[in-house]
Amino acid sequence: MELDPTWMEQLERYLNGTMTVPERTAFEATLQEQPALQELLELQQQLDTWGDETDWVPFQGEAQHLREQQAKFEAEDTQAFSEKLKNYRRSITPKKRNSFRTYYWAAAAAMAALLLWWAYPNASLSNQQYYQQFRNWDELPSLVTKDGAQDRLVVAMEAAFRNSEYQKAIDLSAAIEPASTGNIATLELYKGISYMELGRYEEARMRFQTLTEGESLDFHKGYWYLALLALKMDDTDGCRSYLKTIVQHPNYYHYQEAKQLLEDLK
Amino acid sequence: MAQHQPFIQDFLEGKPKVFTALYGTIFPNVLRYIQQHGGDKAAAEDVFHNALVHLYVKLKKDALHIQSFENYLFIVCRNLWRREMSKKRVTKLADATLVAETMEQSQFYIEQGQWDLYREKLLELSQNCREVLHKLLKGVSYAQLVKQLGYASETVARQRVFKCKSKLIALIKADKRYIRLRN
């Protein structure tokens, strides 16, 4: 599209605030009628923002552009690269988790394991310990919200989950329209993990199993959580079976962790 | 740091030795920048991670050719943080929205692409135009422009700015990579 010199001049004066009131009113009416002029105004404002070290122009354009790019980030190889990077970060990070909450849970897990061993000498303690070791819900991505009540619900659900209020998270999730989160697979994981933490194993299993059988790009995450569920249920053979599925596919979620756990469970 | 093809290839394959090099040489600069602009180490680590994934997609999917891997990585980190800070300023808590990781990354990917285009087209302008726009964007007034660049009057300075901006916009709009950031 050719730039209209008259428009450019008017835009400059409009942005400089040098138009008279009638000129400004007339120009704003023209802006409403001329999408191309509106686009020029945006571009002018973008130039000013880009030159400002402290500001940024967010994308609010065509959804099609977004979908095209999102496919690149959701591709298996990109996710695998991200996982490798996370694994590298973990490998260079000291093992300490220095928050009070982490110590609290570690102590509680150790105490629970001790009590379990005392009450049921034949129970497999190591499975529970491994579950605590690999149980890391911080790695779950956040869910999408847009404006409106629906999204506040998602925010509240995630907040409940992060506060370990799993029953509340499940109750809230029942009212969420999955498509509104923008990531149905992740929402299913939130629900499945909540059920798992509450000891409602069959409902948890159904969530994870459905994920592995679905068409989501994150389907393979289901195997990892099925393996954790089996650990929590003291089903060592079941856990091994899911881990074996993961280690056959280097691009699957937590491939390295699965290899390590499988080795430990031998 | 080596910028040659084997380095890029090792990066795309996610080899730990490349990550070690990047975390050892570039991350400290990113950390310093973010700490100086209101962030902490955890934020810097997240930004660095997202920037590396961003670069992976750029190099692998869009075959981006960059002259300096480390310079571009730092620019992406800086822009990610600018975006983060800008978002915090304009988002009211009650309306706060959580966006899935890949959607955030995709939005930024588009924004960074348009920013790259702006920088590229800026370099196609004359030296004088670049200087005028640079000063203006840094907050130099028209009166100061007259003094610093020897224009006859503020009107002349305004005309020059107008011509330079018009040229820049025309160059950006004529490029097939240009997309509107707003509907």
PDB file of N, CA and C in Angstrom, chain A residues 1 3 8-9 12 16 39-40 42-44 46-62 65-66 69-70 72-75 77-79 81-82 84-86 88-89 142-145 158, chain B residues 11 13 19-20 23 45-46 49 52 56-57 60-62 79 82-83 86 89 96-100 102-103 105-111 114-115 118 137 142 158 162 165-166 169-170 173 178-183:
ATOM      1  N   MET A   1       0.841  -1.208   0.000  1.00  0.00           N
ATOM      2  CA  MET A   1       0.000   0.000   0.000  1.00  0.00           C
ATOM      3  C   MET A   1       0.876   1.257   0.000  1.00  0.00           C
ATOM      4  N   LEU A   3       1.910   4.990   0.861  1.00  0.00           N
ATOM      5  CA  LEU A   3       1.616   5.868   1.993  1.00  0.00           C
ATOM      6  C   LEU A   3       1.095   7.200   1.468  1.00  0.00           C
ATOM      7  N   MET A   8       0.229  11.005   6.553  1.00  0.00           N
ATOM      8  CA  MET A   8       1.428  11.011   7.394  1.00  0.00           C
ATOM      9  C   MET A   8       1.596  12.351   8.120  1.00  0.00           C
ATOM     10  N   GLU A   9       1.327  13.398   7.386  1.00  0.00           N
ATOM     11  CA  GLU A   9       1.461  14.726   7.975  1.00  0.00           C
ATOM     12  C   GLU A   9       0.427  14.914   9.094  1.00  0.00           C
ATOM     13  N   GLU A  12       1.365  12.913  12.181  1.00  0.00           N
ATOM     14  CA  GLU A  12       2.432  13.571  12.920  1.00  0.00           C
ATOM     15  C   GLU A  12       1.854  14.684  13.805  1.00  0.00           C
ATOM     16  N   ASN A  16       1.624  14.784  17.774  1.00  0.00           N
ATOM     17  CA  ASN A  16       2.317  15.901  18.432  1.00  0.00           C
ATOM     18  C   ASN A  16       1.370  16.775  19.247  1.00  0.00           C
ATOM     19  N   GLU A  39      -3.988   1.692  10.885  1.00  0.00           N
ATOM     20  CA  GLU A  39      -2.774   0.859  10.877  1.00  0.00           C
ATOM     21  C   GLU A  39      -1.517   1.735  10.894  1.00  0.00           C
ATOM     22  N   LEU A  40      -1.578   2.826  10.133  1.00  0.00           N
ATOM     23  CA  LEU A  40      -0.432   3.752  10.123  1.00  0.00           C
ATOM     24  C   LEU A  40      -0.200   4.356  11.503  1.00  0.00           C
ATOM     25  N   GLU A  42      -0.962   2.990  14.356  1.00  0.00           N
ATOM     26  CA  GLU A  42      -0.353   1.947  15.209  1.00  0.00           C
ATOM     27  C   GLU A  42       1.142   1.831  14.947  1.00  0.00           C
ATOM     28  N   LEU A  43       1.482   1.853  13.667  1.00  0.00           N
ATOM     29  CA  LEU A  43       2.885   1.685  13.300  1.00  0.00           C
ATOM     30  C   LEU A  43       3.731   2.855  13.820  1.00  0.00           C
ATOM     31  N   GLN A  44       3.176   4.058  13.719  1.00  0.00           N
ATOM     32  CA  GLN A  44       3.864   5.243  14.265  1.00  0.00           C
ATOM     33  C   GLN A  44       4.104   5.066  15.758  1.00  0.00           C
ATOM     34  N   GLN A  46       4.159   2.250  17.390  1.00  0.00           N
ATOM     35  CA  GLN A  46       5.113   1.159  17.597  1.00  0.00           C
ATOM     36  C   GLN A  46       6.550   1.646  17.501  1.00  0.00           C
ATOM     37  N   LEU A  47       6.807   2.488  16.494  1.00  0.00           N
ATOM     38  CA  LEU A  47       8.174   3.009  16.327  1.00  0.00           C
ATOM     39  C   LEU A  47       8.613   3.732  17.589  1.00  0.00           C
ATOM     40  N   ASP A  48       7.697   4.532  18.126  1.00  0.00           N
ATOM     41  CA  ASP A  48       8.036   5.287  19.346  1.00  0.00           C
ATOM     42  C   ASP A  48       8.290   4.326  20.510  1.00  0.00           C
ATOM     43  N   THR A  49       7.476   3.277  20.605  1.00  0.00           N
ATOM     44  CA  THR A  49       7.632   2.320  21.712  1.00  0.00           C
ATOM     45  C   THR A  49       8.917   1.517  21.571  1.00  0.00           C
ATOM     46  N   TRP A  50       9.208   1.078  20.338  1.00  0.00           N
ATOM     47  CA  TRP A  50      10.412   0.276  20.137  1.00  0.00           C
ATOM     48  C   TRP A  50      11.674   1.044  20.497  1.00  0.00           C
ATOM     49  N   GLY A  51      11.590   2.343  20.318  1.00  0.00           N
ATOM     50  CA  GLY A  51      12.763   3.147  20.654  1.00  0.00           C
ATOM     51  C   GLY A  51      12.911   3.383  22.141  1.00  0.00           C
ATOM     52  N   ASP A  52      11.870   3.037  22.885  1.00  0.00           N
ATOM     53  CA  ASP A  52      11.884   3.241  24.336  1.00  0.00           C
ATOM     54  C   ASP A  52      12.361   1.951  25.012  1.00  0.00           C
ATOM     55  N   GLU A  53      13.474   2.046  25.692  1.00  0.00           N
ATOM     56  CA  GLU A  53      14.099   0.860  26.309  1.00  0.00           C
ATOM     57  C   GLU A  53      13.213   0.187  27.353  1.00  0.00           C
ATOM     58  N   THR A  54      12.221   0.919  27.864  1.00  0.00           N
ATOM     59  CA  THR A  54      11.448   0.365  28.975  1.00  0.00           C
ATOM     60  C   THR A  54      10.062  -0.113  28.558  1.00  0.00           C
ATOM     61  N   ASP A  55       9.765  -0.032  27.269  1.00  0.00           N
ATOM     62  CA  ASP A  55       8.405  -0.395  26.855  1.00  0.00           C
ATOM     63  C   ASP A  55       8.438  -1.500  25.793  1.00  0.00           C
ATOM     64  N   TRP A  56       7.280  -2.063  25.506  1.00  0.00           N
ATOM     65  CA  TRP A  56       7.199  -3.170  24.559  1.00  0.00           C
ATOM     66  C   TRP A  56       5.825  -3.188  23.941  1.00  0.00           C
ATOM     67  N   VAL A  57       5.736  -3.644  22.693  1.00  0.00           N
ATOM     68  CA  VAL A  57       4.431  -3.699  22.017  1.00  0.00           C
ATOM     69  C   VAL A  57       3.939  -5.142  21.991  1.00  0.00           C
ATOM     70  N   PRO A  58       2.874  -5.456  22.718  1.00  0.00           N
ATOM     71  CA  PRO A  58       2.397  -6.848  22.726  1.00  0.00           C
ATOM     72  C   PRO A  58       1.610  -7.191  21.462  1.00  0.00           C
ATOM     73  N   PHE A  59       1.682  -8.439  21.080  1.00  0.00           N
ATOM     74  CA  PHE A  59       0.938  -8.897  19.905  1.00  0.00           C
ATOM     75  C   PHE A  59      -0.530  -9.103  20.270  1.00  0.00           C
ATOM     76  N   GLN A  60      -1.409  -8.442  19.520  1.00  0.00           N
ATOM     77  CA  GLN A  60      -2.855  -8.636  19.704  1.00  0.00           C
ATOM     78  C   GLN A  60      -3.501  -8.757  18.338  1.00  0.00           C
ATOM     79  N   GLY A  61      -2.776  -9.378  17.436  1.00  0.00           N
ATOM     80  CA  GLY A  61      -3.238  -9.421  16.044  1.00  0.00           C
ATOM     81  C   GLY A  61      -3.983 -10.696  15.701  1.00  0.00           C
ATOM     82  N   GLU A  62      -3.855 -11.072  14.434  1.00  0.00           N
ATOM     83  CA  GLU A  62      -4.591 -12.214  13.907  1.00  0.00           C
ATOM     84  C   GLU A  62      -4.227 -13.511  14.628  1.00  0.00           C
ATOM     85  N   HIS A  65      -1.811 -16.038  12.864  1.00  0.00           N
ATOM     86  CA  HIS A  65      -0.356 -15.863  13.010  1.00  0.00           C
ATOM     87  C   HIS A  65       0.123 -16.600  14.266  1.00  0.00           C
ATOM     88  N   LEU A  66      -0.674 -16.464  15.325  1.00  0.00           N
ATOM     89  CA  LEU A  66      -0.295 -17.068  16.600  1.00  0.00           C
ATOM     90  C   LEU A  66      -0.282 -18.593  16.508  1.00  0.00           C
ATOM     91  N   GLN A  69       2.818 -19.941  14.802  1.00  0.00           N
ATOM     92  CA  GLN A  69       4.033 -19.933  15.625  1.00  0.00           C
ATOM     93  C   GLN A  69       3.925 -20.940  16.768  1.00  0.00           C
ATOM     94  N   GLN A  70       2.722 -21.066  17.300  1.00  0.00           N
ATOM     95  CA  GLN A  70       2.549 -21.960  18.452  1.00  0.00           C
ATOM     96  C   GLN A  70       2.878 -23.409  18.064  1.00  0.00           C
ATOM     97  N   LYS A  72       5.145 -24.371  16.202  1.00  0.00           N
ATOM     98  CA  LYS A  72       6.605 -24.549  16.252  1.00  0.00           C
ATOM     99  C   LYS A  72       7.069 -24.807  17.689  1.00  0.00           C
ATOM    100  N   PHE A  73       6.432 -24.132  18.636  1.00  0.00           N
ATOM    101  CA  PHE A  73       6.845 -24.292  20.033  1.00  0.00           C
ATOM    102  C   PHE A  73       6.287 -25.572  20.653  1.00  0.00           C
ATOM    103  N   GLU A  74       5.185 -26.057  20.076  1.00  0.00           N
ATOM    104  CA  GLU A  74       4.608 -27.282  20.625  1.00  0.00           C
ATOM    105  C   GLU A  74       5.154 -28.526  19.928  1.00  0.00           C
ATOM    106  N   ALA A  75       5.955 -28.316  18.894  1.00  0.00           N
ATOM    107  CA  ALA A  75       6.518 -29.461  18.165  1.00  0.00           C
ATOM    108  C   ALA A  75       7.362 -30.320  19.116  1.00  0.00           C
ATOM    109  N   ASP A  77      10.195 -31.818  18.801  1.00  0.00           N
ATOM    110  CA  ASP A  77      11.632 -31.543  18.909  1.00  0.00           C
ATOM    111  C   ASP A  77      11.902 -30.297  19.760  1.00  0.00           C
ATOM    112  N   THR A  78      10.993 -29.297  19.671  1.00  0.00           N
ATOM    113  CA  THR A  78      11.178 -28.100  20.497  1.00  0.00           C
ATOM    114  C   THR A  78      10.983 -28.440  21.969  1.00  0.00           C
ATOM    115  N   GLN A  79       9.960 -29.236  22.228  1.00  0.00           N
ATOM    116  CA  GLN A  79       9.707 -29.640  23.615  1.00  0.00           C
ATOM    117  C   GLN A  79      10.878 -30.472  24.155  1.00  0.00           C
ATOM    118  N   PHE A  81      13.971 -30.242  23.180  1.00  0.00           N
ATOM    119  CA  PHE A  81      15.087 -29.316  23.420  1.00  0.00           C
ATOM    120  C   PHE A  81      14.896 -28.613  24.769  1.00  0.00           C
ATOM    121  N   SER A  82      13.676 -28.169  25.011  1.00  0.00           N
ATOM    122  CA  SER A  82      13.370 -27.478  26.270  1.00  0.00           C
ATOM    123  C   SER A  82      13.633 -28.407  27.463  1.00  0.00           C
ATOM    124  N   LYS A  84      15.769 -30.924  27.541  1.00  0.00           N
ATOM    125  CA  LYS A  84      17.230 -31.086  27.690  1.00  0.00           C
ATOM    126  C   LYS A  84      17.806 -29.910  28.469  1.00  0.00           C
ATOM    127  N   LEU A  85      17.291 -28.742  28.134  1.00  0.00           N
ATOM    128  CA  LEU A  85      17.755 -27.522  28.806  1.00  0.00           C
ATOM    129  C   LEU A  85      17.396 -27.560  30.294  1.00  0.00           C
ATOM    130  N   LYS A  86      16.169 -27.995  30.573  1.00  0.00           N
ATOM    131  CA  LYS A  86      15.742 -28.086  31.979  1.00  0.00           C
ATOM    132  C   LYS A  86      16.608 -29.097  32.727  1.00  0.00           C
ATOM    133  N   TYR A  88      19.617 -29.917  32.017  1.00  0.00           N
ATOM    134  CA  TYR A  88      20.941 -29.334  32.220  1.00  0.00           C
ATOM    135  C   TYR A  88      20.913 -28.392  33.420  1.00  0.00           C
ATOM    136  N   ARG A  89      19.857 -27.558  33.479  1.00  0.00           N
ATOM    137  CA  ARG A  89      19.753 -26.610  34.606  1.00  0.00           C
ATOM    138  C   ARG A  89      19.699 -27.357  35.929  1.00  0.00           C
ATOM    139  N   SER A 142       1.607 -23.014  33.648  1.00  0.00           N
ATOM    140  CA  SER A 142       0.390 -22.309  34.046  1.00  0.00           C
ATOM    141  C   SER A 142      -0.668 -22.433  32.963  1.00  0.00           C
ATOM    142  N   LEU A 143      -1.897 -22.241  33.356  1.00  0.00           N
ATOM    143  CA  LEU A 143      -2.990 -22.335  32.391  1.00  0.00           C
ATOM    144  C   LEU A 143      -3.355 -20.962  31.842  1.00  0.00           C
ATOM    145  N   VAL A 144      -4.020 -20.991  30.692  1.00  0.00           N
ATOM    146  CA  VAL A 144      -4.385 -19.739  30.023  1.00  0.00           C
ATOM    147  C   VAL A 144      -5.641 -19.157  30.644  1.00  0.00           C
ATOM    148  N   THR A 145      -5.681 -17.846  30.752  1.00  0.00           N
ATOM    149  CA  THR A 145      -6.961 -17.198  30.990  1.00  0.00           C
ATOM    150  C   THR A 145      -7.033 -16.007  30.075  1.00  0.00           C
ATOM    151  N   GLU A 158      -6.069 -22.904  39.707  1.00  0.00           N
ATOM    152  CA  GLU A 158      -4.626 -23.116  39.753  1.00  0.00           C
ATOM    153  C   GLU A 158      -4.053 -22.698  41.115  1.00  0.00           C
TER     154      GLU A 158
ATOM    155  N   PHE B  11      24.320 -26.803  19.436  1.00  0.00           N
ATOM    156  CA  PHE B  11      23.256 -26.121  20.190  1.00  0.00           C
ATOM    157  C   PHE B  11      21.904 -26.746  19.849  1.00  0.00           C
ATOM    158  N   GLU B  13      21.287 -29.595  18.845  1.00  0.00           N
ATOM    159  CA  GLU B  13      21.194 -30.968  19.373  1.00  0.00           C
ATOM    160  C   GLU B  13      21.132 -30.986  20.896  1.00  0.00           C
ATOM    161  N   PHE B  19      25.538 -25.739  26.319  1.00  0.00           N
ATOM    162  CA  PHE B  19      24.816 -25.079  27.410  1.00  0.00           C
ATOM    163  C   PHE B  19      25.811 -24.541  28.451  1.00  0.00           C
ATOM    164  N   THR B  20      26.841 -25.337  28.722  1.00  0.00           N
ATOM    165  CA  THR B  20      27.853 -24.904  29.696  1.00  0.00           C
ATOM    166  C   THR B  20      28.504 -23.603  29.221  1.00  0.00           C
ATOM    167  N   TYR B  23      25.832 -20.728  29.482  1.00  0.00           N
ATOM    168  CA  TYR B  23      25.571 -20.341  30.870  1.00  0.00           C
ATOM    169  C   TYR B  23      26.799 -19.683  31.501  1.00  0.00           C
ATOM    170  N   GLU B  45      16.885 -16.711  35.165  1.00  0.00           N
ATOM    171  CA  GLU B  45      17.001 -18.096  34.681  1.00  0.00           C
ATOM    172  C   GLU B  45      15.843 -18.442  33.746  1.00  0.00           C
ATOM    173  N   ASP B  46      14.642 -18.004  34.107  1.00  0.00           N
ATOM    174  CA  ASP B  46      13.483 -18.269  33.246  1.00  0.00           C
ATOM    175  C   ASP B  46      13.613 -17.557  31.907  1.00  0.00           C
ATOM    176  N   HIS B  49      16.223 -19.310  29.791  1.00  0.00           N
ATOM    177  CA  HIS B  49      15.671 -20.570  29.252  1.00  0.00           C
ATOM    178  C   HIS B  49      14.766 -20.272  28.056  1.00  0.00           C
ATOM    179  N   LEU B  52      16.656 -19.203  24.972  1.00  0.00           N
ATOM    180  CA  LEU B  52      17.339 -20.304  24.273  1.00  0.00           C
ATOM    181  C   LEU B  52      16.346 -21.129  23.457  1.00  0.00           C
ATOM    182  N   TYR B  56      16.319 -21.615  19.469  1.00  0.00           N
ATOM    183  CA  TYR B  56      16.236 -22.951  18.855  1.00  0.00           C
ATOM    184  C   TYR B  56      15.204 -22.919  17.722  1.00  0.00           C
ATOM    185  N   VAL B  57      14.021 -22.349  18.021  1.00  0.00           N
ATOM    186  CA  VAL B  57      12.957 -22.307  17.006  1.00  0.00           C
ATOM    187  C   VAL B  57      13.396 -21.431  15.829  1.00  0.00           C
ATOM    188  N   LYS B  60      16.126 -23.454  13.930  1.00  0.00           N
ATOM    189  CA  LYS B  60      15.700 -24.751  13.387  1.00  0.00           C
ATOM    190  C   LYS B  60      14.536 -24.607  12.417  1.00  0.00           C
ATOM    191  N   LYS B  61      13.541 -23.848  12.792  1.00  0.00           N
ATOM    192  CA  LYS B  61      12.312 -23.807  11.985  1.00  0.00           C
ATOM    193  C   LYS B  61      12.344 -22.693  10.937  1.00  0.00           C
ATOM    194  N   ASP B  62      12.992 -21.587  11.260  1.00  0.00           N
ATOM    195  CA  ASP B  62      12.968 -20.461  10.334  1.00  0.00           C
ATOM    196  C   ASP B  62      14.329 -20.184   9.709  1.00  0.00           C
ATOM    197  N   ASN B  79      14.781  -8.135  25.506  1.00  0.00           N
ATOM    198  CA  ASN B  79      13.417  -7.848  25.061  1.00  0.00           C
ATOM    199  C   ASN B  79      12.385  -8.681  25.823  1.00  0.00           C
ATOM    200  N   ARG B  82      11.965  -6.726  28.923  1.00  0.00           N
ATOM    201  CA  ARG B  82      11.191  -5.499  28.655  1.00  0.00           C
ATOM    202  C   ARG B  82       9.714  -5.847  28.576  1.00  0.00           C
ATOM    203  N   ARG B  83       9.423  -6.940  27.879  1.00  0.00           N
ATOM    204  CA  ARG B  83       8.034  -7.385  27.722  1.00  0.00           C
ATOM    205  C   ARG B  83       7.425  -7.713  29.076  1.00  0.00           C
ATOM    206  N   SER B  86       6.836  -4.541  31.027  1.00  0.00           N
ATOM    207  CA  SER B  86       5.748  -3.778  30.424  1.00  0.00           C
ATOM    208  C   SER B  86       4.410  -4.423  30.780  1.00  0.00           C
ATOM    209  N   ARG B  89       3.321  -3.648  34.299  1.00  0.00           N
ATOM    210  CA  ARG B  89       2.829  -2.284  34.477  1.00  0.00           C
ATOM    211  C   ARG B  89       1.395  -2.114  34.011  1.00  0.00           C
ATOM    212  N   ALA B  96      -5.654 -10.066  35.867  1.00  0.00           N
ATOM    213  CA  ALA B  96      -4.436 -10.795  35.505  1.00  0.00           C
ATOM    214  C   ALA B  96      -4.785 -12.083  34.771  1.00  0.00           C
ATOM    215  N   THR B  97      -4.039 -12.335  33.751  1.00  0.00           N
ATOM    216  CA  THR B  97      -4.309 -13.540  32.983  1.00  0.00           C
ATOM    217  C   THR B  97      -3.071 -14.422  32.962  1.00  0.00           C
ATOM    218  N   LEU B  98      -3.296 -15.701  33.080  1.00  0.00           N
ATOM    219  CA  LEU B  98      -2.193 -16.645  32.961  1.00  0.00           C
ATOM    220  C   LEU B  98      -2.243 -17.203  31.547  1.00  0.00           C
ATOM    221  N   VAL B  99      -1.153 -17.232  30.920  1.00  0.00           N
ATOM    222  CA  VAL B  99      -1.146 -17.694  29.541  1.00  0.00           C
ATOM    223  C   VAL B  99      -0.225 -18.898  29.434  1.00  0.00           C
ATOM    224  N   ALA B 100      -0.675 -19.905  28.723  1.00  0.00           N
ATOM    225  CA  ALA B 100       0.128 -21.116  28.582  1.00  0.00           C
ATOM    226  C   ALA B 100       1.493 -20.764  28.020  1.00  0.00           C
ATOM    227  N   THR B 102       3.564 -22.040  25.848  1.00  0.00           N
ATOM    228  CA  THR B 102       3.835 -21.983  24.410  1.00  0.00           C
ATOM    229  C   THR B 102       3.144 -20.796  23.756  1.00  0.00           C
ATOM    230  N   MET B 103       1.997 -20.387  24.296  1.00  0.00           N
ATOM    231  CA  MET B 103       1.317 -19.235  23.710  1.00  0.00           C
ATOM    232  C   MET B 103       2.112 -17.955  23.981  1.00  0.00           C
ATOM    233  N   GLN B 105       5.297 -17.829  24.459  1.00  0.00           N
ATOM    234  CA  GLN B 105       6.497 -17.893  23.624  1.00  0.00           C
ATOM    235  C   GLN B 105       6.174 -17.507  22.184  1.00  0.00           C
ATOM    236  N   SER B 106       5.009 -17.955  21.710  1.00  0.00           N
ATOM    237  CA  SER B 106       4.621 -17.665  20.327  1.00  0.00           C
ATOM    238  C   SER B 106       4.343 -16.185  20.144  1.00  0.00           C
ATOM    239  N   GLN B 107       3.663 -15.578  21.117  1.00  0.00           N
ATOM    240  CA  GLN B 107       3.386 -14.144  21.025  1.00  0.00           C
ATOM    241  C   GLN B 107       4.696 -13.366  20.972  1.00  0.00           C
ATOM    242  N   PHE B 108       5.595 -13.724  21.858  1.00  0.00           N
ATOM    243  CA  PHE B 108       6.876 -13.019  21.883  1.00  0.00           C
ATOM    244  C   PHE B 108       7.646 -13.246  20.581  1.00  0.00           C
ATOM    245  N   TYR B 109       7.520 -14.433  20.035  1.00  0.00           N
ATOM    246  CA  TYR B 109       8.216 -14.776  18.788  1.00  0.00           C
ATOM    247  C   TYR B 109       7.797 -13.814  17.671  1.00  0.00           C
ATOM    248  N   ILE B 110       6.496 -13.555  17.617  1.00  0.00           N
ATOM    249  CA  ILE B 110       5.978 -12.622  16.603  1.00  0.00           C
ATOM    250  C   ILE B 110       6.482 -11.207  16.902  1.00  0.00           C
ATOM    251  N   GLU B 111       6.393 -10.806  18.159  1.00  0.00           N
ATOM    252  CA  GLU B 111       6.812  -9.451  18.539  1.00  0.00           C
ATOM    253  C   GLU B 111       8.300  -9.228  18.255  1.00  0.00           C
ATOM    254  N   GLN B 114       8.958  -8.748  14.597  1.00  0.00           N
ATOM    255  CA  GLN B 114       8.643  -7.401  14.107  1.00  0.00           C
ATOM    256  C   GLN B 114       9.682  -6.397  14.600  1.00  0.00           C
ATOM    257  N   TRP B 115      10.186  -6.614  15.799  1.00  0.00           N
ATOM    258  CA  TRP B 115      11.245  -5.742  16.322  1.00  0.00           C
ATOM    259  C   TRP B 115      12.506  -5.892  15.474  1.00  0.00           C
ATOM    260  N   TYR B 118      12.046  -3.999  12.311  1.00  0.00           N
ATOM    261  CA  TYR B 118      12.216  -2.562  12.564  1.00  0.00           C
ATOM    262  C   TYR B 118      13.698  -2.193  12.600  1.00  0.00           C
ATOM    263  N   LEU B 137      13.911   9.492  19.630  1.00  0.00           N
ATOM    264  CA  LEU B 137      13.394   8.405  20.466  1.00  0.00           C
ATOM    265  C   LEU B 137      14.027   8.412  21.856  1.00  0.00           C
ATOM    266  N   TYR B 142      12.677  18.939  19.791  1.00  0.00           N
ATOM    267  CA  TYR B 142      12.940  19.532  18.479  1.00  0.00           C
ATOM    268  C   TYR B 142      13.884  20.730  18.615  1.00  0.00           C
ATOM    269  N   ARG B 158      11.285  19.272  12.138  1.00  0.00           N
ATOM    270  CA  ARG B 158      10.065  18.460  12.093  1.00  0.00           C
ATOM    271  C   ARG B 158       9.878  17.817  10.727  1.00  0.00           C
ATOM    272  N   PHE B 162       9.726  13.888   9.986  1.00  0.00           N
ATOM    273  CA  PHE B 162       8.567  13.382   9.254  1.00  0.00           C
ATOM    274  C   PHE B 162       9.009  12.524   8.064  1.00  0.00           C
ATOM    275  N   LYS B 165      10.663   9.202   9.321  1.00  0.00           N
ATOM    276  CA  LYS B 165       9.672   8.250   9.831  1.00  0.00           C
ATOM    277  C   LYS B 165       8.847   7.661   8.692  1.00  0.00           C
ATOM    278  N   SER B 166       8.474   8.510   7.760  1.00  0.00           N
ATOM    279  CA  SER B 166       7.686   8.052   6.605  1.00  0.00           C
ATOM    280  C   SER B 166       8.457   7.002   5.819  1.00  0.00           C
ATOM    281  N   ILE B 169       8.584   3.718   7.867  1.00  0.00           N
ATOM    282  CA  ILE B 169       7.295   3.021   7.835  1.00  0.00           C
ATOM    283  C   ILE B 169       7.063   2.388   6.463  1.00  0.00           C
ATOM    284  N   ALA B 170       7.406   3.120   5.427  1.00  0.00           N
ATOM    285  CA  ALA B 170       7.218   2.584   4.075  1.00  0.00           C
ATOM    286  C   ALA B 170       8.071   1.337   3.867  1.00  0.00           C
ATOM    287  N   LYS B 173       6.457  -1.568   5.929  1.00  0.00           N
ATOM    288  CA  LYS B 173       5.199  -2.044   5.351  1.00  0.00           C
ATOM    289  C   LYS B 173       5.398  -2.780   4.026  1.00  0.00           C
ATOM    290  N   TYR B 178       6.299  -8.219   7.313  1.00  0.00           N
ATOM    291  CA  TYR B 178       5.541  -7.320   8.197  1.00  0.00           C
ATOM    292  C   TYR B 178       4.149  -7.882   8.488  1.00  0.00           C
ATOM    293  N   ILE B 179       3.789  -7.909   9.756  1.00  0.00           N
ATOM    294  CA  ILE B 179       2.410  -8.246  10.120  1.00  0.00           C
ATOM    295  C   ILE B 179       1.933  -7.238  11.166  1.00  0.00           C
ATOM    296  N   ARG B 180       0.649  -7.042  11.203  1.00  0.00           N
ATOM    297  CA  ARG B 180       0.103  -6.091  12.198  1.00  0.00           C
ATOM    298  C   ARG B 180       0.105  -6.723  13.571  1.00  0.00           C
ATOM    299  N   LEU B 181       0.545  -5.967  14.541  1.00  0.00           N
ATOM    300  CA  LEU B 181       0.561  -6.484  15.910  1.00  0.00           C
ATOM    301  C   LEU B 181      -0.792  -6.325  16.584  1.00  0.00           C
ATOM    302  N   ARG B 182      -1.664  -5.552  15.939  1.00  0.00           N
ATOM    303  CA  ARG B 182      -3.022  -5.407  16.493  1.00  0.00           C
ATOM    304  C   ARG B 182      -4.037  -5.618  15.393  1.00  0.00           C
ATOM    305  N   ASN B 183      -5.194  -6.123  15.777  1.00  0.00           N
ATOM    306  CA  ASN B 183      -6.287  -6.275  14.804  1.00  0.00           C
ATOM    307  C   ASN B 183      -6.918  -4.929  14.510  1.00  0.00           C
TER     308      ASN B 183
END
